[in-house]
Amino acid sequence: QPVLTQSSSASASLGSSVKLTCTLTSGHSRDIIAWHQQQPGEAPRYLMKVDDLGRYITETGVPDRFSGSGSGADRYLTISNVQSEDEADYYCAAWDRNTPVVFGGGTKLIVL
Amino acid sequence: QVQLVESGGGLVKPGGSLRLSCSVSGFTFSDHFMSWIRQAPGKGLEWVSQTDNRGSHTDYADSVRGRFAISRDNARNSLNLQMNSLRPEDTGVYYCVRESISAGGWPAGGVDSWGQGTPVTVSS
């Protein structure tokens, strides 16, 4: 099954940009992944899917400040013009024929 | 719009049982695989169980296999999770989630909608 690695934390200043990384294990470097946001005390929210060619598709209603990209086994979530409400935990997720869904450990984004 | 509303959580003693339900609306329920995902206090997300769109194939995490049973009623737009022999480590918030169908050139798979969650506490 795929294994996804995320940094435990990241920080960004208000109005700046930040790029979060999710790394897939070898053998799964071509997998599509999804990004989910979980604000404090809330349920997670699906943001987008990203493929190995760097294409991404966002959920309706997600601000266009959020974008995705990819390179090799890495998948990225970039947040431009970071806002205070972007302070949240961000999880990447993958799946395959044998594994309905597996999550990375999550990255806690702190907005300074 | 898509809505997933869980119910049935609560406080239960170790060894006890609970039945979670999820009522859905805003989409064709019978088109989608569905899963339950849980989150222990202060921890990350863990997939628990999945059912295919007809309820004919189910799957479970090793940690719950043999104790939990997922089911669905497509006529009533509802998803259920029967949890037996509960343990303290089953404590957490349980989320009902929808998995995506193929669309716009993207294949099926992955969670694309979440419920608000229902808390389960297993403690004596």
XYZ file of N, CA and C in Angstrom:
708
model
N 0.843 -1.184 0.000
C 0.000 0.000 0.000
C 0.886 1.245 0.000
N 0.340 2.359 -0.507
C 1.163 3.574 -0.501
C 1.398 4.081 0.922
N 2.547 4.697 1.117
C 2.863 5.382 2.367
C 3.180 6.830 1.995
N 2.607 7.773 2.742
C 2.783 9.183 2.433
C 3.486 9.879 3.591
N 4.476 10.677 3.257
C 5.260 11.378 4.270
C 5.035 12.882 4.149
N 4.698 13.495 5.276
C 4.520 14.947 5.343
C 5.343 15.507 6.492
N 5.803 16.726 6.342
C 6.444 17.423 7.456
C 5.395 17.666 8.529
N 5.808 17.639 9.784
C 4.835 17.785 10.866
C 4.308 19.209 10.992
N 5.118 20.189 10.608
C 4.657 21.564 10.742
C 5.291 22.459 9.690
N 4.632 23.590 9.455
C 5.135 24.620 8.550
C 4.581 25.946 9.038
N 5.221 27.008 8.640
C 4.726 28.330 9.010
C 4.813 29.271 7.820
N 3.948 30.272 7.843
C 3.920 31.257 6.768
C 3.400 32.568 7.333
N 3.934 33.642 6.853
C 3.463 34.967 7.278
C 2.200 35.331 6.515
N 1.373 36.135 7.142
C 0.149 36.610 6.511
C 0.482 37.276 5.172
N -0.197 36.861 4.097
C 0.012 37.450 2.792
C 1.114 36.809 1.964
N 1.880 35.921 2.574
C 2.959 35.246 1.845
C 2.431 33.975 1.184
N 3.334 33.199 0.599
C 2.981 31.905 0.002
C 3.690 30.789 0.745
N 3.083 29.627 0.748
C 3.696 28.462 1.394
C 3.406 27.237 0.533
N 4.377 26.318 0.496
C 4.252 25.105 -0.303
C 4.413 23.913 0.620
N 3.366 23.104 0.737
C 3.400 21.909 1.570
C 3.694 20.706 0.687
N 4.465 19.753 1.228
C 4.910 18.603 0.444
C 4.367 17.299 1.006
N 4.005 16.412 0.096
C 3.577 15.049 0.425
C 4.393 14.124 -0.470
N 5.144 13.222 0.133
C 6.015 12.333 -0.638
C 5.489 10.906 -0.595
N 5.323 10.320 -1.776
C 4.848 8.940 -1.907
C 6.025 7.971 -1.863
N 5.793 6.785 -1.339
C 6.827 5.753 -1.348
C 7.088 5.286 -2.773
N 8.302 4.732 -2.967
C 8.646 4.213 -4.291
C 7.664 3.107 -4.656
N 7.371 3.040 -5.932
C 6.360 2.088 -6.381
C 4.989 2.728 -6.478
N 4.847 3.889 -5.866
C 3.575 4.614 -5.901
C 3.769 6.046 -6.403
N 4.885 6.293 -7.059
C 5.227 7.666 -7.437
C 4.297 8.228 -8.502
N 3.485 7.388 -9.129
C 2.568 7.879 -10.136
C 1.134 8.003 -9.617
N 0.947 7.737 -8.328
C -0.398 7.758 -7.767
C -0.977 9.172 -7.736
N -2.280 9.255 -7.884
C -3.012 10.491 -7.629
C -3.166 10.623 -6.115
N -3.043 11.825 -5.602
C -3.296 12.066 -4.190
C -4.355 13.151 -4.042
N -4.927 13.211 -2.856
C -5.878 14.273 -2.527
C -5.341 15.059 -1.349
N -5.672 16.341 -1.297
C -5.355 17.192 -0.154
C -6.646 17.530 0.591
N -6.565 17.438 1.927
C -7.686 17.773 2.788
C -7.207 18.762 3.840
N -8.089 19.718 4.167
C -7.792 20.726 5.186
C -8.666 20.485 6.408
N -8.075 20.563 7.591
C -8.859 20.447 8.816
C -8.560 21.653 9.701
N -9.490 22.581 9.756
C -9.345 23.736 10.640
C -9.603 23.300 12.081
N -9.085 24.043 13.041
C -9.212 23.643 14.453
C -10.664 23.396 14.867
N -10.906 22.215 15.443
C -12.231 21.874 15.942
C -13.253 21.525 14.882
N -12.821 21.441 13.634
C -13.757 21.185 12.536
C -13.491 19.827 11.898
N -14.457 19.388 11.077
C -14.243 18.199 10.267
C -13.307 18.529 9.115
N -12.618 17.534 8.602
C -11.797 17.786 7.413
C -12.659 18.242 6.239
N -11.972 18.886 5.294
C -12.608 19.376 4.076
C -11.736 18.993 2.900
N -12.329 18.401 1.881
C -11.596 18.029 0.676
C -11.254 19.275 -0.125
N -9.997 19.394 -0.529
C -9.549 20.549 -1.296
C -9.360 20.240 -2.785
N -8.569 19.195 -3.093
C -8.213 18.948 -4.481
C -7.541 17.591 -4.647
N -7.445 17.175 -5.925
C -6.635 16.026 -6.295
C -5.476 16.519 -7.151
N -4.342 15.813 -7.051
C -3.146 16.151 -7.822
C -2.577 14.868 -8.404
N -2.199 14.894 -9.693
C -1.619 13.694 -10.280
C -0.108 13.829 -10.473
N 0.503 12.800 -11.044
C 1.966 12.775 -11.175
C 2.470 13.710 -12.263
N 1.567 14.206 -13.106
C 1.966 15.162 -14.125
C 1.802 16.601 -13.641
N 1.420 16.739 -12.389
C 1.260 18.067 -11.822
C -0.077 18.711 -12.099
N -0.984 17.937 -12.720
C -2.332 18.472 -12.939
C -3.111 18.373 -11.632
N -4.031 19.315 -11.458
C -4.836 19.270 -10.254
C -6.241 19.740 -10.569
N -7.182 19.293 -9.723
C -8.572 19.705 -9.852
C -9.084 20.036 -8.469
N -9.576 21.259 -8.296
C -10.020 21.695 -6.987
C -11.512 21.478 -6.818
N -11.923 21.305 -5.564
C -13.326 21.189 -5.230
C -13.989 22.562 -5.417
N -15.243 22.537 -5.790
C -16.002 23.772 -5.917
C -15.988 24.529 -4.595
N -15.705 25.828 -4.690
C -15.724 26.656 -3.487
C -14.369 26.855 -2.844
N -13.383 26.083 -3.264
C -12.033 26.262 -2.716
C -11.423 27.520 -3.349
N -10.926 28.433 -2.533
C -10.365 29.677 -3.098
C -9.239 29.381 -4.084
N -9.110 30.224 -5.099
C -8.059 29.970 -6.107
C -6.673 30.295 -5.576
N -6.590 30.695 -4.316
C -5.274 30.825 -3.672
C -4.623 29.462 -3.464
N -5.431 28.415 -3.511
C -4.946 27.057 -3.317
C -4.687 26.411 -4.669
N -3.491 25.859 -4.854
C -3.160 25.189 -6.094
C -2.324 23.950 -5.792
N -2.260 23.057 -6.769
C -1.511 21.828 -6.602
C -0.489 21.653 -7.700
N 0.516 20.834 -7.436
C 1.525 20.503 -8.432
C 2.199 19.206 -8.000
N 3.047 18.681 -8.898
C 3.713 17.433 -8.565
C 4.984 17.271 -9.355
N 5.909 16.497 -8.796
C 7.162 16.187 -9.470
C 7.668 14.864 -8.920
N 7.745 13.847 -9.795
C 8.172 12.535 -9.325
C 7.247 12.011 -8.252
N 7.815 11.669 -7.104
C 7.021 11.114 -6.010
C 6.456 12.204 -5.095
N 6.765 13.439 -5.370
C 6.305 14.543 -4.530
C 5.047 15.191 -5.097
N 4.140 15.488 -4.186
C 2.931 16.248 -4.521
C 2.898 17.460 -3.597
N 2.491 18.589 -4.177
C 2.554 19.842 -3.443
C 1.188 20.507 -3.354
N 1.015 21.205 -2.239
C -0.124 22.107 -2.080
C 0.466 23.486 -1.821
N 0.171 24.422 -2.710
C 0.656 25.781 -2.541
C -0.495 26.693 -2.169
N -0.286 27.473 -1.121
C -1.275 28.470 -0.707
C -0.633 29.832 -0.916
N -1.253 30.626 -1.789
C -0.768 31.982 -2.048
C -1.548 32.971 -1.195
N -0.920 34.118 -0.903
C -1.599 35.153 -0.121
C -2.253 34.533 1.119
N -1.439 33.891 1.928
C -1.933 33.155 3.101
C -2.773 34.053 4.000
N -3.912 33.517 4.409
C -4.830 34.216 5.306
C -4.866 33.516 6.669
N -5.362 34.220 7.662
C -5.401 33.648 9.019
C -6.247 32.374 9.057
N -7.299 32.320 8.239
C -8.165 31.130 8.250
C -7.513 29.911 7.605
N -6.338 30.099 7.011
C -5.626 28.962 6.430
C -4.856 28.186 7.492
N -4.803 28.719 8.703
C -4.130 27.985 9.791
C -4.951 26.736 10.075
N -4.349 25.587 9.843
C -5.076 24.323 9.869
C -4.088 23.179 9.733
N -4.617 21.970 9.889
C -3.856 20.770 9.553
C -4.197 20.376 8.121
N -3.165 20.003 7.380
C -3.356 19.599 5.993
C -2.896 18.160 5.824
N -3.793 17.328 5.323
C -3.508 15.910 5.135
C -3.513 15.576 3.647
N -2.534 14.771 3.230
C -2.619 14.188 1.902
C -3.105 12.746 2.049
N -3.702 12.234 0.990
C -4.268 10.883 1.019
C -4.059 10.219 -0.330
N -3.878 8.913 -0.309
C -3.731 8.132 -1.535
C -4.549 6.853 -1.403
N -4.694 6.152 -2.508
C -5.493 4.926 -2.517
C -5.037 4.064 -3.684
N -5.333 2.776 -3.615
C -5.099 1.888 -4.748
C -6.099 0.744 -4.686
N -5.917 -0.264 -5.513
C -6.895 -1.348 -5.608
C -7.060 -2.083 -4.279
N -5.998 -2.131 -3.516
C -6.041 -2.912 -2.277
C -6.211 -2.069 -1.024
N -6.115 -0.766 -1.176
C -6.141 0.136 -0.021
C -7.132 1.258 -0.298
N -8.318 1.232 0.332
C -9.311 2.265 0.049
C -8.786 3.676 0.243
N -8.107 3.936 1.319
C -7.490 5.238 1.502
C -6.459 5.165 2.622
N -5.362 5.838 2.426
C -4.335 5.957 3.460
C -3.919 7.422 3.523
N -3.699 7.901 4.735
C -3.381 9.317 4.954
C -1.931 9.497 5.366
N -1.381 10.641 5.007
C -0.131 11.072 5.586
C -0.371 11.543 7.017
N 0.700 11.807 7.726
C 0.583 12.194 9.127
C 0.047 13.601 9.356
N -0.029 14.389 8.291
C -0.555 15.744 8.409
C 0.520 16.780 8.677
N 0.315 17.971 8.130
C 1.183 19.121 8.370
C 0.373 20.209 9.041
N 0.839 20.669 10.176
C 0.172 21.770 10.882
C 0.740 23.074 10.343
N -0.107 23.868 9.716
C 0.324 25.161 9.183
C 0.008 26.254 10.188
N 1.058 26.983 10.556
C 0.914 28.104 11.482
C 1.052 29.395 10.688
N 0.094 30.287 10.862
C 0.131 31.575 10.174
C 0.646 32.634 11.139
N 1.740 33.244 10.770
C 2.396 34.221 11.648
C 1.858 35.622 11.438
N -27.050 20.633 -2.107
C -25.635 20.365 -1.997
C -25.431 19.042 -1.250
N -24.224 18.516 -1.370
C -23.901 17.244 -0.732
C -23.931 17.406 0.786
N -24.665 16.516 1.448
C -24.702 16.522 2.913
C -24.562 15.104 3.433
N -23.720 14.973 4.448
C -23.518 13.700 5.141
C -23.685 13.999 6.623
N -24.646 13.370 7.274
C -24.944 13.675 8.665
C -24.887 12.393 9.494
N -23.878 12.344 10.372
C -23.690 11.171 11.227
C -24.477 11.301 12.524
N -24.783 10.165 13.091
C -25.432 10.114 14.401
C -25.087 8.782 15.059
N -25.388 8.685 16.354
C -25.224 7.412 17.043
C -24.023 7.312 17.958
N -23.158 8.314 17.938
C -22.000 8.259 18.816
C -22.376 8.449 20.273
N -21.418 8.196 21.155
C -21.679 8.372 22.588
C -20.632 7.694 23.437
N -20.948 7.577 24.721
C -20.057 6.956 25.699
C -20.479 5.506 25.904
N -19.526 4.608 25.829
C -19.829 3.182 25.992
C -18.697 2.531 26.764
N -19.013 1.505 27.524
C -17.989 0.793 28.302
C -17.226 -0.164 27.403
N -15.983 -0.469 27.774
C -15.233 -1.474 27.001
C -16.025 -2.771 26.897
N -16.009 -3.333 25.682
C -16.778 -4.542 25.423
C -18.176 -4.271 24.920
N -18.605 -3.028 24.992
C -19.947 -2.666 24.570
C -20.068 -2.471 23.066
N -21.266 -2.058 22.652
C -21.567 -1.880 21.233
C -22.187 -0.510 20.973
N -22.004 -0.045 19.755
C -22.660 1.171 19.269
C -22.956 0.973 17.792
N -23.997 1.652 17.346
C -24.326 1.638 15.910
C -24.348 3.068 15.410
N -23.428 3.371 14.506
C -23.382 4.688 13.894
C -24.202 4.686 12.611
N -24.833 5.814 12.346
C -25.582 5.974 11.101
C -25.154 7.254 10.398
N -25.326 7.256 9.100
C -25.004 8.436 8.291
C -26.126 8.601 7.278
N -26.800 9.730 7.343
C -27.864 10.032 6.406
C -27.324 10.990 5.350
N -27.524 10.666 4.083
C -26.929 11.476 3.025
C -28.012 12.093 2.153
N -27.651 13.195 1.504
C -28.552 13.869 0.569
C -27.738 14.704 -0.394
N -28.365 15.107 -1.488
C -27.718 16.005 -2.439
C -26.940 15.312 -3.543
N -26.945 13.972 -3.580
C -26.279 13.242 -4.644
C -26.892 11.844 -4.759
N -26.546 11.146 -5.829
C -27.065 9.797 -6.047
C -26.231 8.822 -5.235
N -26.735 8.485 -4.062
C -26.013 7.666 -3.089
C -25.544 6.347 -3.698
N -26.381 5.720 -4.487
C -26.080 4.390 -5.012
C -24.968 4.386 -6.057
N -24.487 5.556 -6.445
C -23.367 5.625 -7.400
C -22.010 5.526 -6.714
N -21.981 5.780 -5.397
C -20.698 6.012 -4.723
C -20.302 4.934 -3.729
N -19.001 4.568 -3.735
C -18.428 3.861 -2.602
C -18.472 4.818 -1.414
N -18.582 4.239 -0.217
C -18.609 5.032 1.013
C -17.676 4.407 2.039
N -17.144 5.229 2.915
C -16.246 4.743 3.962
C -16.528 5.434 5.282
N -15.999 4.830 6.339
C -15.898 5.467 7.651
C -14.424 5.711 7.932
N -14.136 6.891 8.438
C -12.784 7.279 8.825
C -12.862 7.814 10.247
N -11.862 7.525 11.068
C -11.883 8.009 12.446
C -10.630 8.778 12.775
N -10.763 9.547 13.853
C -9.648 10.373 14.318
C -9.611 10.329 15.840
N -8.590 9.687 16.376
C -8.403 9.654 17.830
C -8.048 11.053 18.322
N -8.325 11.362 19.583
C -8.050 12.705 20.107
C -6.601 13.125 19.874
N -6.407 14.251 19.213
C -5.071 14.786 18.973
C -4.243 14.035 17.943
N -4.865 13.108 17.241
C -4.134 12.272 16.287
C -4.586 12.526 14.854
N -4.021 11.770 13.928
C -4.348 11.908 12.519
C -5.567 11.093 12.116
N -5.732 10.982 10.814
C -6.904 10.317 10.244
C -6.597 8.860 9.931
N -7.569 7.994 10.239
C -7.398 6.560 10.023
C -8.629 6.004 9.322
N -8.419 5.373 8.180
C -9.517 4.705 7.492
C -9.960 3.490 8.316
N -11.285 3.278 8.411
C -11.841 2.196 9.215
C -12.480 1.109 8.348
N -13.371 1.522 7.435
C -14.126 0.538 6.673
C -14.681 1.163 5.408
N -14.889 0.324 4.391
C -15.422 0.771 3.107
C -16.478 -0.211 2.621
N -17.481 0.336 1.923
C -18.424 -0.495 1.197
C -18.505 -0.017 -0.249
N -18.687 -0.952 -1.166
C -18.871 -0.536 -2.550
C -20.264 0.066 -2.718
N -20.598 0.474 -3.912
C -21.828 1.235 -4.098
C -23.088 0.404 -3.897
N -22.978 -0.924 -3.972
C -24.162 -1.765 -3.776
C -24.195 -2.417 -2.406
N -23.106 -2.323 -1.659
C -23.040 -2.997 -0.367
C -22.642 -4.451 -0.491
N -22.216 -4.873 -1.674
C -21.894 -6.281 -1.888
C -20.442 -6.617 -1.576
N -19.591 -5.593 -1.490
C -18.195 -5.817 -1.115
C -17.812 -4.826 -0.034
N -17.265 -5.352 1.045
C -16.844 -4.511 2.162
C -15.398 -4.805 2.524
N -14.779 -3.849 3.187
C -13.386 -4.012 3.598
C -13.195 -3.312 4.931
N -12.200 -3.781 5.692
C -11.980 -3.267 7.040
C -10.500 -3.108 7.327
N -10.186 -2.123 8.162
C -8.835 -2.029 8.701
C -8.592 -3.229 9.612
N -7.346 -3.670 9.680
C -7.022 -4.821 10.520
C -7.447 -4.593 11.970
N -7.378 -3.341 12.419
C -7.665 -3.020 13.820
C -9.129 -3.225 14.199
N -10.023 -3.308 13.214
C -11.452 -3.436 13.523
C -12.086 -4.673 12.892
N -11.336 -5.365 12.037
C -11.908 -6.524 11.343
C -12.389 -7.573 12.354
N -13.600 -8.059 12.118
C -14.195 -9.038 13.020
C -15.003 -8.416 14.152
N -14.872 -7.116 14.354
C -15.622 -6.424 15.418
C -16.623 -5.414 14.844
N -16.281 -4.816 13.730
C -17.137 -3.792 13.113
C -17.775 -4.366 11.848
N -18.957 -3.847 11.502
C -19.632 -4.251 10.274
C -20.262 -3.030 9.617
N -19.885 -2.807 8.369
C -20.435 -1.683 7.608
C -21.594 -2.191 6.760
N -22.600 -1.351 6.597
C -23.727 -1.706 5.742
C -24.331 -0.428 5.173
N -25.159 -0.593 4.150
C -25.810 0.566 3.560
C -27.205 0.185 3.088
N -28.069 1.182 3.033
C -29.423 1.009 2.510
C -29.603 2.074 1.432
N -29.461 1.666 0.190
C -29.527 2.649 -0.894
C -30.932 3.227 -1.063
N -31.937 2.483 -0.658
C -33.306 2.996 -0.759
C -33.549 4.113 0.249
N -32.831 4.072 1.358
C -33.008 5.079 2.412
C -31.857 6.069 2.483
N -30.913 5.954 1.544
C -29.756 6.869 1.529
C -29.040 6.887 2.875
N -28.764 5.716 3.392
C -28.108 5.666 4.687
C -26.956 4.665 4.711
N -25.972 4.999 5.512
C -24.783 4.185 5.731
C -24.694 3.912 7.227
N -24.289 2.693 7.581
C -24.228 2.326 8.991
C -22.891 1.681 9.339
N -22.545 1.768 10.610
C -21.369 1.066 11.124
C -21.752 0.464 12.469
N -21.856 -0.856 12.514
C -22.117 -1.563 13.759
C -20.778 -1.864 14.406
N -20.595 -1.364 15.628
C -19.318 -1.524 16.316
C -19.532 -2.366 17.573
N -18.918 -3.532 17.599
C -19.032 -4.451 18.744
C -17.680 -4.621 19.427
N -17.709 -5.174 20.615
C -16.482 -5.447 21.375
C -15.568 -4.221 21.389
N -16.137 -3.096 21.710
C -15.384 -1.840 21.649
C -14.269 -1.788 22.676
N -13.190 -1.141 22.287
C -11.994 -1.014 23.114
C -11.693 0.475 23.338
N -10.953 0.802 24.374
C -10.600 2.214 24.590
C -9.903 2.846 23.383
N -9.120 2.065 22.666
C -8.412 2.613 21.504
C -9.338 2.889 20.311
N -10.615 2.535 20.425
C -11.590 2.892 19.395
C -12.150 4.305 19.601
N -11.767 4.928 20.698
C -12.229 6.284 21.010
C -11.783 7.276 19.939
N -12.700 8.136 19.543
C -12.374 9.158 18.563
C -13.623 9.703 17.892
N -13.405 10.580 16.929
C -14.511 11.085 16.115
C -14.583 10.237 14.848
N -15.782 9.791 14.536
C -16.003 8.941 13.365
C -16.685 9.763 12.268
N -16.063 9.751 11.107
C -16.572 10.515 9.967
C -17.108 9.571 8.883
N -18.261 9.903 8.390
C -18.823 9.263 7.196
C -18.288 10.035 5.995
N -17.760 9.323 4.994
C -17.180 10.014 3.839
C -17.648 9.378 2.544
N -17.728 10.216 1.524
C -18.065 9.761 0.188
C -16.794 9.629 -0.627
N -16.737 8.599 -1.461
C -15.602 8.450 -2.379
C -16.036 8.852 -3.776
N -15.115 9.449 -4.508
C -15.487 10.057 -5.784
C -15.674 9.008 -6.871
N -16.561 9.332 -7.815
C -16.707 8.542 -9.032
C -15.867 9.202 -10.112
N -15.659 8.507 -11.213
C -14.846 9.087 -12.283
C -15.600 10.260 -12.908
N -14.855 11.342 -13.159
C -15.470 12.545 -13.733
C -14.379 13.465 -14.250
N -14.681 14.154 -15.354
C -13.762 15.152 -15.885
C -12.396 14.612 -16.236
N -12.342 13.337 -16.605
C -11.058 12.742 -16.960
C -10.280 12.198 -15.785
N -10.807 12.389 -14.572
C -10.148 11.876 -13.375
C -10.803 10.554 -12.982
N -9.996 9.533 -12.653
C -10.581 8.239 -12.297
C -11.274 8.295 -10.942
N -12.081 7.274 -10.683
C -12.752 7.170 -9.394
C -11.728 6.913 -8.293
N -12.101 7.272 -7.086
C -11.261 6.977 -5.939
C -10.944 8.205 -5.122
N -10.743 8.001 -3.841
C -10.419 9.105 -2.955
C -11.648 9.745 -2.360
N -11.468 10.287 -1.172
C -12.562 10.941 -0.448
C -12.803 12.323 -1.031
N -14.075 12.638 -1.319
C -14.372 13.987 -1.810
C -15.452 14.704 -1.021
N -15.976 14.082 0.021
C -16.925 14.758 0.905
C -16.857 14.141 2.286
N -17.003 14.981 3.315
C -16.933 14.558 4.709
C -18.205 14.965 5.451
N -18.621 14.118 6.383
C -19.638 14.537 7.329
C -19.010 15.355 8.437
N -19.826 15.792 9.385
C -19.311 16.619 10.488
C -18.715 15.769 11.612
N -18.962 14.474 11.579
C -18.396 13.561 12.560
C -19.291 13.321 13.759
N -19.148 12.145 14.367
C -19.850 11.819 15.594
C -18.829 11.230 16.580
N -18.796 11.723 17.828
C -17.773 11.279 18.777
C -18.146 9.974 19.448
N -17.154 9.125 19.594
C -17.294 7.848 20.300
C -16.253 7.807 21.403
N -16.706 7.534 22.621
C -15.795 7.402 23.757
C -16.005 6.042 24.385
N -14.930 5.265 24.467
C -14.988 3.947 25.085
C -14.190 4.014 26.376
N -14.908 3.977 27.482
C -14.265 4.145 28.785
C -15.147 3.564 29.882
N -14.489 3.040 30.900
C -15.238 2.499 32.035
C -15.525 3.594 33.063
